[in-house]
């Protein structure tokens, strides 16, 4: 998966060699969420085909004017906002999730939804304890990112001060974050080379371990659940290939992307 300059998550089309599929993500001037196919057959990105208009969980920031202070450059932080998750199937169709529920919608290549896969799991209510745990987790992430940024490279006093001010603004945004009432059941969705779906569920509240992965066969049949955090499956694969090959994208101590390719055992494919 890659992200283009317009803020869209992009996946290669499994049918068209010169097309990609992208899911829009929220911007202050773009309140919609959609899945679109882009034509890359020429030097400039040409035609686009709208496949899916996804559900929008909250209104955009229409009332937000031009930035007047440093804090205005930092977006509001929302907890447990349902993400628009998707992947491209071998048929060229789309599997996607756009709500807090365990509901995976299957659309054909033209975007027509033909089926919704569900499991009997309800979103967990976002209690105050769960909200506080999420604030603490985000604050820890923000602190780690700030330390890595401030600590590297030569910079002028003005740049250092700006970096500290932005870091403080990010911390304030997390401390004042708002929440959706439920914790989404699904946090990640991938399609294998053969068309099976790997559906990662949210972790248990307070757990530092990643959530388990449900494996759903191409015919919609639930196959089983995989635990993550093992040498074979440290986290959800970022890409699938033939014959059990999977790719994991991580970063090293210098925040440089590192791609690891493994062949997962046959019993968990």
Coordinates of C-alpha atoms in Angstrom, one line a residue:
X1 CA 0.0 0.0 0.0
X2 CA 1.2 3.5 -0.9
X3 CA -0.2 6.9 -0.3
X4 CA -0.2 9.6 -2.9
X5 CA 0.2 13.4 -2.5
X6 CA -3.5 13.9 -2.2
X7 CA -3.8 11.7 0.9
X8 CA -5.3 8.6 -0.7
X9 CA -4.3 5.0 0.2
X10 CA -3.5 3.2 -3.1
X11 CA -3.6 -0.4 -4.0
X12 CA -2.7 -2.0 -7.3
X13 CA -5.6 -3.2 -9.4
X14 CA -5.5 -7.0 -9.6
X15 CA -7.0 -6.9 -13.2
X16 CA -5.8 -3.8 -14.9
X17 CA -2.0 -3.6 -15.2
X18 CA -2.1 0.3 -15.5
X19 CA -4.8 1.1 -12.9
X20 CA -4.7 1.5 -9.2
X21 CA -7.5 1.7 -6.6
X22 CA -7.5 4.4 -3.9
X23 CA -9.5 5.2 -0.8
X24 CA -9.9 8.9 0.1
X25 CA -9.3 10.0 3.6
X26 CA -10.5 12.9 5.6
X27 CA -9.3 16.5 4.9
X28 CA -10.6 19.8 6.0
X29 CA -11.9 20.6 2.5
X30 CA -13.0 17.0 1.6
X31 CA -15.7 15.6 3.9
X32 CA -16.5 12.5 1.8
X33 CA -14.9 9.1 1.8
X34 CA -14.8 7.0 -1.4
X35 CA -13.0 4.3 -3.2
X36 CA -11.9 5.2 -6.7
X37 CA -10.1 3.5 -9.6
X38 CA -7.4 5.6 -11.3
X39 CA -6.1 5.2 -14.9
X40 CA -2.3 5.4 -15.0
X41 CA -1.9 4.4 -18.7
X42 CA -0.6 7.9 -19.6
X43 CA 2.1 10.2 -18.2
X44 CA -0.6 12.2 -16.4
X45 CA -3.2 10.6 -14.1
X46 CA -6.2 10.5 -16.3
X47 CA -9.7 9.2 -15.8
X48 CA -11.0 8.1 -12.5
X49 CA -14.0 5.8 -11.9
X50 CA -15.9 6.1 -8.6
X51 CA -16.5 2.7 -7.2
X52 CA -17.9 3.2 -3.7
X53 CA -19.3 6.1 -1.7
X54 CA -18.5 5.1 1.8
X55 CA -20.2 6.1 5.0
X56 CA -18.9 9.3 6.6
X57 CA -18.8 8.9 10.4
X58 CA -18.6 12.6 11.2
X59 CA -19.0 15.9 9.4
X60 CA -16.0 17.8 8.1
X61 CA -14.4 20.9 9.4
X62 CA -16.4 23.3 7.2
X63 CA -16.3 26.0 9.9
X64 CA -12.6 26.0 10.3
X65 CA -11.1 29.1 8.7
X66 CA -7.6 30.1 7.8
X67 CA -5.0 29.2 10.5
X68 CA -4.5 32.0 13.0
X69 CA -2.2 30.3 15.5
X70 CA 0.2 27.3 15.6
X71 CA -2.5 25.1 17.1
X72 CA -4.6 25.6 14.0
X73 CA -2.1 23.6 12.0
X74 CA -2.7 20.6 14.1
X75 CA -5.9 18.6 13.3
X76 CA -8.4 17.7 16.0
X77 CA -7.8 14.2 17.3
X78 CA -10.6 11.7 17.4
X79 CA -10.5 8.4 19.1
X80 CA -12.1 5.2 17.7
X81 CA -13.2 6.8 14.4
X82 CA -14.2 4.0 12.1
X83 CA -11.6 3.8 9.3
X84 CA -12.3 3.1 5.7
X85 CA -10.5 -0.2 5.2
X86 CA -10.3 -1.9 1.9
X87 CA -8.4 -4.2 -0.4
X88 CA -8.6 -5.4 -4.0
X89 CA -9.7 -8.9 -4.7
X90 CA -8.3 -11.2 -7.5
X91 CA -11.4 -10.6 -9.5
X92 CA -10.9 -6.9 -9.5
X93 CA -13.7 -6.4 -7.0
X94 CA -13.4 -4.6 -3.7
X95 CA -13.7 -5.8 -0.1
X96 CA -14.2 -2.9 2.4
X97 CA -15.3 -1.9 5.8
X98 CA -16.5 1.7 6.7
X99 CA -18.2 1.4 10.1
X100 CA -17.6 0.2 13.7
X101 CA -19.5 -3.1 13.1
X102 CA -18.1 -6.4 11.9
X103 CA -19.5 -5.9 8.4
X104 CA -17.3 -6.4 5.3
X105 CA -18.9 -5.4 2.1
X106 CA -18.0 -7.1 -1.1
X107 CA -18.4 -5.1 -4.4
X108 CA -17.7 -6.2 -7.9
X109 CA -15.4 -4.4 -10.3
X110 CA -18.1 -1.8 -11.1
X111 CA -18.7 -1.0 -7.4
X112 CA -22.0 -2.8 -7.0
X113 CA -22.2 -4.4 -3.5
X114 CA -23.3 -8.0 -3.7
X115 CA -22.7 -9.3 -0.2
X116 CA -22.0 -8.3 3.4
X117 CA -19.9 -10.7 5.5
X118 CA -20.7 -10.5 9.2
X119 CA -19.6 -12.2 12.4
X120 CA -21.6 -12.0 15.7
X121 CA -19.4 -9.5 17.4
X122 CA -20.6 -6.1 18.6
X123 CA -18.5 -2.9 19.0
X124 CA -17.3 -2.4 22.6
X125 CA -18.7 0.7 24.3
X126 CA -16.0 3.3 24.8
X127 CA -16.1 3.7 28.6
X128 CA -14.2 6.5 30.3
X129 CA -11.5 3.9 31.4
X130 CA -11.1 2.9 27.7
X131 CA -11.0 6.5 26.6
X132 CA -8.3 7.3 29.2
X133 CA -6.2 4.3 28.1
X134 CA -6.4 5.5 24.5
X135 CA -5.4 9.0 25.5
X136 CA -2.4 7.6 27.4
X137 CA -1.4 5.5 24.4
X138 CA -1.6 8.4 22.0
X139 CA 0.4 10.6 24.4
X140 CA 3.1 8.0 24.6
X141 CA 3.2 7.7 20.8
X142 CA 3.3 11.5 20.5
X143 CA 6.2 11.7 23.0
X144 CA 8.2 9.0 21.2
X145 CA 7.7 10.7 17.8
X146 CA 8.7 14.1 19.3
X147 CA 11.9 12.7 20.9
X148 CA 13.0 11.1 17.6
X149 CA 12.3 14.2 15.6
X150 CA 13.9 16.7 18.0
X151 CA 16.9 14.6 18.7
X152 CA 18.1 14.2 15.1
X153 CA 20.0 16.5 12.8
X154 CA 21.4 20.1 13.0
X155 CA 18.8 22.8 13.3
X156 CA 18.7 26.5 14.0
X157 CA 17.3 27.8 17.4
X158 CA 14.2 29.0 15.5
X159 CA 13.6 25.6 14.0
X160 CA 14.1 23.9 17.4
X161 CA 11.6 26.3 18.9
X162 CA 9.1 25.7 16.2
X163 CA 9.5 21.9 16.6
X164 CA 8.9 22.2 20.4
X165 CA 5.8 24.4 19.8
X166 CA 4.4 21.9 17.3
X167 CA 5.1 19.0 19.7
X168 CA 3.3 20.9 22.5
X169 CA 0.3 21.6 20.2
X170 CA 0.1 17.9 19.3
X171 CA 0.1 16.9 23.0
X172 CA -2.6 19.4 23.7
X173 CA -4.7 18.0 20.8
X174 CA -4.4 14.5 22.2
X175 CA -5.3 15.7 25.7
X176 CA -8.4 17.3 24.3
X177 CA -9.3 14.5 21.9
X178 CA -12.9 13.5 21.3
X179 CA -14.2 10.0 21.0
X180 CA -16.8 8.0 19.1
X181 CA -19.1 6.1 21.4
X182 CA -17.8 2.6 20.4
X183 CA -14.5 0.9 19.7
X184 CA -14.6 -0.4 16.1
X185 CA -14.5 -4.2 15.8
X186 CA -12.1 -4.2 12.8
X187 CA -8.8 -2.4 12.6
X188 CA -7.3 -3.9 9.4
X189 CA -8.4 -5.7 6.3
X190 CA -6.3 -7.5 3.6
X191 CA -7.0 -9.9 0.7
X192 CA -4.6 -12.7 0.0
X193 CA -3.3 -13.7 -3.4
X194 CA -6.0 -16.4 -3.6
X195 CA -8.9 -14.2 -2.5
X196 CA -9.2 -15.1 1.2
X197 CA -9.7 -12.2 3.6
X198 CA -7.6 -11.5 6.7
X199 CA -9.6 -9.4 9.1
X200 CA -7.8 -8.0 12.1
X201 CA -9.9 -7.3 15.2
X202 CA -9.3 -4.6 17.8
X203 CA -7.2 -5.7 20.7
X204 CA -8.6 -6.2 24.2
X205 CA -8.7 -2.9 26.1
X206 CA -5.5 -2.3 28.0
X207 CA -3.7 -5.1 26.1
X208 CA -0.4 -4.3 24.5
X209 CA -0.8 -7.2 22.1
X210 CA -2.2 -6.7 18.6
X211 CA -5.7 -8.0 17.9
X212 CA -6.2 -11.4 16.4
X213 CA -6.9 -12.1 12.7
X214 CA -10.0 -13.9 11.4
X215 CA -9.4 -15.8 8.1
X216 CA -12.4 -15.8 5.8
X217 CA -12.3 -18.1 2.7
X218 CA -13.1 -16.7 -0.8
X219 CA -16.6 -18.1 -0.5
X220 CA -17.3 -16.2 2.7
X221 CA -16.8 -19.1 5.1
X222 CA -15.1 -18.4 8.4
X223 CA -11.9 -20.6 8.5
X224 CA -10.3 -19.7 11.8
X225 CA -8.5 -17.1 13.9
X226 CA -4.8 -16.4 14.0
X227 CA -2.8 -14.9 16.9
X228 CA -0.2 -12.2 16.1
X229 CA 3.1 -11.4 17.8
X230 CA 4.8 -14.6 16.7
X231 CA 8.0 -14.9 14.6
X232 CA 5.9 -16.0 11.6
X233 CA 3.3 -13.3 12.1
X234 CA 4.6 -10.3 14.0
X235 CA 1.8 -8.2 12.8
X236 CA -0.7 -8.0 9.9
X237 CA 1.1 -8.5 6.6
X238 CA 1.3 -5.4 4.4
X239 CA 1.1 -7.4 1.2
X240 CA 0.4 -11.0 0.1
X241 CA 2.1 -12.9 -2.8
X242 CA 1.8 -16.4 -4.3
X243 CA 2.6 -19.6 -2.5
X244 CA 2.3 -18.2 1.0
X245 CA 4.7 -15.2 0.5
X246 CA 3.9 -12.2 2.7
X247 CA 5.7 -8.8 3.1
X248 CA 6.0 -6.8 6.3
X249 CA 6.9 -3.2 6.3
X250 CA 8.6 -1.9 9.4
X251 CA 11.0 0.9 10.3
X252 CA 14.5 0.7 11.9
X253 CA 15.9 2.8 14.7
X254 CA 16.5 5.6 12.2
X255 CA 12.9 5.5 11.0
X256 CA 13.9 4.0 7.6
X257 CA 11.4 1.6 6.1
X258 CA 12.5 -2.0 6.1
X259 CA 10.7 -4.6 4.0
X260 CA 10.8 -8.3 5.2
X261 CA 9.5 -11.1 3.0
X262 CA 8.5 -14.4 4.6
X263 CA 6.7 -17.6 3.5
X264 CA 4.1 -18.3 6.1
X265 CA 3.4 -21.9 7.1
X266 CA 0.8 -23.8 5.0
X267 CA -1.4 -24.4 8.1
X268 CA -2.0 -20.7 8.6
X269 CA -2.4 -19.5 5.0

